[in-house]
mmCIF file of C-alpha atoms in Angstrom:
data_model
loop_
_atom_site.group_PDB
_atom_site.id
_atom_site.type_symbol
_atom_site.label_atom_id
_atom_site.label_comp_id
_atom_site.label_asym_id
_atom_site.label_seq_id
_atom_site.Cartn_x
_atom_site.Cartn_y
_atom_site.Cartn_z
ATOM 1 C CA MET N 1 60.699 12.225 -15.093
ATOM 2 C CA GLU N 2 57.805 14.844 -13.691
ATOM 3 C CA ARG N 3 55.423 13.001 -16.500
ATOM 4 C CA LEU N 4 56.143 9.508 -15.024
ATOM 5 C CA VAL N 5 55.769 10.933 -11.639
ATOM 6 C CA CYS N 6 52.135 12.073 -12.419
ATOM 7 C CA LEU N 7 50.935 8.880 -14.180
ATOM 8 C CA ALA N 8 51.896 7.100 -10.951
ATOM 9 C CA ILE N 9 50.347 9.260 -8.579
ATOM 10 C CA GLY N 10 47.358 9.137 -10.667
ATOM 11 C CA TYR N 11 47.401 5.218 -10.978
ATOM 12 C CA VAL N 12 47.406 4.942 -7.081
ATOM 13 C CA PHE N 13 44.622 7.109 -7.047
ATOM 14 C CA GLY N 14 43.067 5.434 -9.688
ATOM 15 C CA LEU N 15 42.995 2.125 -7.465
ATOM 16 C CA PHE N 16 40.372 3.544 -5.203
ATOM 17 C CA GLN N 17 37.653 1.449 -6.724
ATOM 18 C CA THR N 18 34.567 3.105 -5.221
ATOM 19 C CA SER N 19 32.128 0.618 -6.536
ATOM 20 C CA TYR N 20 33.997 -2.439 -5.258
ATOM 21 C CA ILE N 21 34.755 -1.067 -2.144
ATOM 22 C CA TYR N 22 31.130 0.129 -1.372
ATOM 23 C CA GLY N 23 29.880 -3.476 -2.622
ATOM 24 C CA ARG N 24 32.150 -5.198 -0.383
ATOM 25 C CA MET N 25 30.862 -3.352 2.617
ATOM 26 C CA HIS N 26 27.328 -4.640 1.721
ATOM 27 C CA GLY N 27 28.562 -8.026 0.867
ATOM 28 C CA ILE N 28 28.846 -8.166 -2.722
ATOM 29 C CA ASP N 29 31.600 -8.004 -5.640
ATOM 30 C CA ILE N 30 29.954 -5.549 -7.755
ATOM 31 C CA ARG N 31 31.651 -7.340 -10.955
ATOM 32 C CA ASN N 32 29.731 -10.595 -10.031
ATOM 33 C CA HIS N 33 26.423 -8.732 -10.585
ATOM 34 C CA GLY N 34 24.609 -6.810 -13.455
ATOM 35 C CA SER N 35 27.212 -6.031 -16.554
ATOM 36 C CA GLY N 36 29.965 -7.010 -14.244
ATOM 37 C CA ASN N 37 31.468 -3.275 -14.725
ATOM 38 C CA ALA N 38 32.589 -1.780 -11.853
ATOM 39 C CA GLY N 39 31.475 1.644 -12.379
ATOM 40 C CA THR N 40 28.757 4.193 -11.707
ATOM 41 C CA THR N 41 25.690 2.682 -13.922
ATOM 42 C CA ASN N 42 26.200 -0.933 -12.997
ATOM 43 C CA MET N 43 26.044 0.360 -9.301
ATOM 44 C CA LEU N 44 22.424 2.509 -9.885
ATOM 45 C CA ARG N 45 21.304 -0.599 -11.534
ATOM 46 C CA THR N 46 22.227 -3.052 -8.978
ATOM 47 C CA MET N 47 22.366 -1.262 -5.956
ATOM 48 C CA GLY N 48 20.175 1.806 -6.355
ATOM 49 C CA THR N 49 20.370 5.616 -6.802
ATOM 50 C CA LYS N 50 22.213 6.182 -3.761
ATOM 51 C CA ALA N 51 24.959 3.591 -4.652
ATOM 52 C CA GLY N 52 25.429 4.999 -8.027
ATOM 53 C CA ALA N 53 25.732 8.736 -6.517
ATOM 54 C CA ILE N 54 28.303 7.637 -4.093
ATOM 55 C CA THR N 55 30.346 5.958 -6.863
ATOM 56 C CA LEU N 56 30.102 8.475 -9.333
ATOM 57 C CA LEU N 57 31.257 11.024 -6.590
ATOM 58 C CA GLY N 58 33.811 8.705 -5.317
ATOM 59 C CA ASP N 59 35.289 8.237 -8.909
ATOM 60 C CA ALA N 60 35.398 11.551 -10.081
ATOM 61 C CA PHE N 61 36.698 13.032 -6.815
ATOM 62 C CA LYS N 62 39.912 10.710 -6.589
ATOM 63 C CA CYS N 63 40.882 12.219 -9.968
ATOM 64 C CA VAL N 64 40.438 15.881 -8.620
ATOM 65 C CA PHE N 65 42.234 14.806 -5.424
ATOM 66 C CA ALA N 66 45.184 13.660 -7.436
ATOM 67 C CA VAL N 67 45.136 16.642 -9.850
ATOM 68 C CA LEU N 68 45.233 18.860 -6.817
ATOM 69 C CA LEU N 69 48.243 16.882 -5.445
ATOM 70 C CA VAL N 70 50.130 17.296 -8.258
ATOM 71 C CA LYS N 71 49.296 20.824 -8.257
ATOM 72 C CA LEU N 72 50.670 20.994 -4.864
ATOM 73 C CA ILE N 73 53.758 19.168 -5.512
ATOM 74 C CA PHE N 74 54.416 20.796 -9.158
ATOM 75 C CA GLY N 75 52.860 24.298 -9.238
ATOM 76 C CA ALA N 76 55.994 26.145 -8.032
ATOM 77 C CA LYS N 77 58.327 24.608 -10.367
ATOM 78 C CA TYR N 78 56.174 23.798 -13.251
ATOM 79 C CA ALA N 79 53.398 26.151 -13.259
ATOM 80 C CA ASP N 80 53.451 26.949 -17.102
ATOM 81 C CA ILE N 81 52.619 23.053 -17.850
ATOM 82 C CA LEU N 82 50.586 22.285 -15.138
ATOM 83 C CA PRO N 83 47.301 21.612 -17.346
ATOM 84 C CA LEU N 84 49.740 19.315 -18.986
ATOM 85 C CA LEU N 85 50.742 17.347 -15.897
ATOM 86 C CA SER N 86 47.377 17.354 -14.994
ATOM 87 C CA PHE N 87 46.486 15.461 -17.978
ATOM 88 C CA TYR N 88 49.311 12.904 -17.434
ATOM 89 C CA THR N 89 47.745 12.580 -13.757
ATOM 90 C CA ALA N 90 44.496 11.961 -14.809
ATOM 91 C CA ALA N 91 45.784 8.965 -17.631
ATOM 92 C CA GLY N 92 47.032 7.391 -14.475
ATOM 93 C CA VAL N 93 44.144 7.804 -12.597
ATOM 94 C CA ILE N 94 41.824 6.236 -15.740
ATOM 95 C CA LEU N 95 44.177 3.782 -16.084
ATOM 96 C CA GLY N 96 44.253 2.451 -12.327
ATOM 97 C CA HIS N 97 40.415 2.571 -12.417
ATOM 98 C CA ASN N 98 40.059 0.851 -15.545
ATOM 99 C CA PHE N 99 42.905 -1.751 -15.051
ATOM 100 C CA PRO N 100 43.613 -2.239 -11.323
ATOM 101 C CA PHE N 101 46.436 -4.663 -10.629
ATOM 102 C CA TYR N 102 44.619 -6.001 -7.377
ATOM 103 C CA LEU N 103 41.564 -6.793 -9.117
ATOM 104 C CA ASN N 104 43.061 -8.729 -11.945
ATOM 105 C CA PHE N 105 42.945 -5.314 -14.046
ATOM 106 C CA ARG N 106 39.244 -5.761 -13.957
ATOM 107 C CA GLY N 107 37.971 -1.965 -13.188
ATOM 108 C CA GLY N 108 35.192 0.275 -14.648
ATOM 109 C CA LYS N 109 35.377 2.271 -17.995
ATOM 110 C CA GLY N 110 36.756 5.710 -16.489
ATOM 111 C CA ILE N 111 33.916 7.837 -17.415
ATOM 112 C CA ALA N 112 33.845 9.354 -13.792
ATOM 113 C CA ALA N 113 37.129 9.442 -13.383
ATOM 114 C CA THR N 114 37.128 11.617 -16.572
ATOM 115 C CA ALA N 115 34.333 14.008 -15.469
ATOM 116 C CA GLY N 116 37.082 14.780 -12.537
ATOM 117 C CA LEU N 117 39.785 15.481 -14.993
ATOM 118 C CA ILE N 118 37.081 17.749 -16.718
ATOM 119 C CA LEU N 119 36.191 19.520 -13.396
ATOM 120 C CA SER N 120 39.659 19.997 -12.366
ATOM 121 C CA LEU N 121 40.535 21.362 -16.015
ATOM 122 C CA ASN N 122 37.710 24.116 -16.687
ATOM 123 C CA TRP N 123 34.370 25.160 -15.702
ATOM 124 C CA ILE N 124 33.158 25.702 -19.307
ATOM 125 C CA MET N 125 33.942 22.023 -20.316
ATOM 126 C CA THR N 126 32.426 20.889 -17.118
ATOM 127 C CA LEU N 127 29.398 23.020 -17.663
ATOM 128 C CA CYS N 128 29.279 21.621 -21.496
ATOM 129 C CA GLY N 129 29.809 17.937 -20.428
ATOM 130 C CA ILE N 130 27.175 18.250 -17.691
ATOM 131 C CA VAL N 131 24.571 19.716 -20.340
ATOM 132 C CA THR N 132 25.577 17.132 -23.085
ATOM 133 C CA PHE N 133 25.372 13.980 -20.737
ATOM 134 C CA SER N 134 21.932 15.248 -19.308
ATOM 135 C CA THR N 135 20.597 15.858 -22.669
ATOM 136 C CA ALA N 136 21.421 12.508 -24.081
ATOM 137 C CA LEU N 137 20.180 10.749 -20.982
ATOM 138 C CA ILE N 138 16.940 12.522 -20.786
ATOM 139 C CA LEU N 139 16.240 12.104 -24.485
ATOM 140 C CA THR N 140 17.534 8.542 -25.060
ATOM 141 C CA HIS N 141 18.208 7.093 -21.809
ATOM 142 C CA TYR N 142 21.597 5.570 -22.775
ATOM 143 C CA VAL N 143 24.248 6.373 -20.507
ATOM 144 C CA SER N 144 26.996 4.885 -22.674
ATOM 145 C CA LEU N 145 25.808 7.027 -25.722
ATOM 146 C CA GLY N 146 26.029 10.050 -23.362
ATOM 147 C CA SER N 147 29.282 9.244 -21.844
ATOM 148 C CA LEU N 148 30.720 8.584 -25.578
ATOM 149 C CA LEU N 149 29.076 12.283 -26.733
ATOM 150 C CA VAL N 150 30.802 13.573 -23.672
ATOM 151 C CA TYR N 151 34.209 12.270 -24.533
ATOM 152 C CA THR N 152 33.777 13.338 -28.124
ATOM 153 C CA GLY N 153 32.940 16.980 -27.125
ATOM 154 C CA PHE N 154 35.297 17.382 -24.360
ATOM 155 C CA MET N 155 38.050 16.384 -27.152
ATOM 156 C CA ILE N 156 36.638 19.285 -29.727
ATOM 157 C CA GLU N 157 36.405 21.514 -26.669
ATOM 158 C CA LEU N 158 40.060 20.582 -25.654
ATOM 159 C CA VAL N 159 41.534 21.446 -29.185
ATOM 160 C CA ILE N 160 39.407 24.823 -29.687
ATOM 161 C CA MET N 161 40.163 26.109 -25.790
ATOM 162 C CA GLY N 162 44.026 25.388 -26.318
ATOM 163 C CA GLN N 163 44.149 27.022 -29.653
ATOM 164 C CA CYS N 164 42.519 30.044 -28.009
ATOM 165 C CA GLY N 165 44.902 30.228 -25.279
ATOM 166 C CA VAL N 166 42.969 29.037 -22.495
ATOM 167 C CA PHE N 167 45.514 26.633 -21.027
ATOM 168 C CA GLY N 168 48.563 29.121 -21.353
ATOM 169 C CA MET N 169 50.823 26.757 -22.727
ATOM 170 C CA THR N 170 53.010 26.857 -25.982
ATOM 171 C CA GLN N 171 51.904 24.543 -29.211
ATOM 172 C CA ASN N 172 54.243 21.760 -28.493
ATOM 173 C CA TYR N 173 52.964 21.126 -24.960
ATOM 174 C CA LEU N 174 49.383 21.649 -26.207
ATOM 175 C CA ASN N 175 49.930 19.118 -29.122
ATOM 176 C CA GLU N 176 51.141 16.711 -26.079
ATOM 177 C CA MET N 177 48.119 17.271 -24.162
ATOM 178 C CA TYR N 178 45.793 16.903 -27.382
ATOM 179 C CA ALA N 179 47.473 13.387 -27.952
ATOM 180 C CA ILE N 180 47.054 12.485 -24.443
ATOM 181 C CA GLY N 181 43.303 13.472 -24.938
ATOM 182 C CA ALA N 182 43.003 11.856 -28.112
ATOM 183 C CA ALA N 183 44.573 8.374 -26.617
ATOM 184 C CA LEU N 184 41.841 8.850 -23.609
ATOM 185 C CA THR N 185 38.997 8.927 -26.044
ATOM 186 C CA VAL N 186 40.039 6.072 -28.123
ATOM 187 C CA LEU N 187 40.422 4.209 -24.695
ATOM 188 C CA ALA N 188 37.099 5.158 -23.653
ATOM 189 C CA PHE N 189 35.200 4.088 -27.126
ATOM 190 C CA TRP N 190 37.397 0.872 -27.100
ATOM 191 C CA MET N 191 36.154 0.309 -23.413
ATOM 192 C CA HIS N 192 32.260 0.753 -24.764
ATOM 193 C CA ARG N 193 32.994 -1.389 -27.792
ATOM 194 C CA GLU N 194 30.031 -3.645 -26.718
ATOM 195 C CA ASN N 195 27.851 -1.029 -25.812
ATOM 196 C CA ILE N 196 28.453 0.857 -29.381
ATOM 197 C CA ARG N 197 27.718 -2.469 -31.228
ATOM 198 C CA ARG N 198 24.227 -3.026 -28.966
ATOM 199 C CA LEU N 199 23.699 0.502 -29.725
ATOM 200 C CA LEU N 200 23.838 0.059 -33.241
ATOM 201 C CA HIS N 201 21.762 -2.992 -32.908
ATOM 202 C CA HIS N 202 19.214 -1.295 -30.586
ATOM 203 C CA GLU N 203 19.828 -3.896 -27.974
ATOM 204 C CA GLU N 204 21.545 -1.369 -25.510
ATOM 205 C CA ARG N 205 19.739 -1.241 -22.146
ATOM 206 C CA LYS N 206 18.305 2.041 -20.855
ATOM 207 C CA THR N 207 18.924 3.639 -17.621
ATOM 208 C CA TYR N 208 16.008 5.573 -15.986
ATOM 209 C CA LEU N 209 16.970 7.521 -12.667
ATOM 210 C CA PHE N 210 13.919 7.699 -10.746
ATOM 211 C CA HIS N 211 11.498 5.028 -11.966
ATOM 212 C CA LYS N 212 11.872 1.848 -14.402
ATOM 213 C CA LYS N 213 9.969 1.468 -17.881
ATOM 214 C CA LYS N 214 10.465 -1.470 -20.232
ATOM 215 C CA SER N 215 12.667 -0.509 -23.260
#
């Protein structure tokens, strides 16, 4: 039952669509501009660095706040499985972000929300994610590639750290957490399927944070 509650809490937090709200405050529906995605990259390209940064922080910290709320509610009774409950909460946030019912299930791709999960989970994984994404973006200027590499690294790190006892849970709960992590990874790749196609055909658009160049 607590797992369903965590999913529900996460989904409600995920409905806070930072890019959509910020865009509406400035008279546009971000889903009708650029790539049509209600996420950080499209905001960055469409409305600039400030809008992109606000979207990134808003979408990441809605996951952080959801996880904090779950820890506050269940921390005393389920202290031994809080990492697992955090995963259920984050999964709810990502689903709410990607598929908001009030926007006809047209949201983002869940990468910034996943960043919030990683930030809530472990500082080493956070550092690894930052290094991986930054390196990929600096070297290739492909946000989608950086995002997918972060997810791949996240899944590998999750299993390694879980088996090393970092999360302090028994194997059956660890396996459950791995399954959720794998499902989120598959979802992320599915949401980026068009980006993957463009990457394979060298058609993906590059992103430059501080200046523009022709790809």
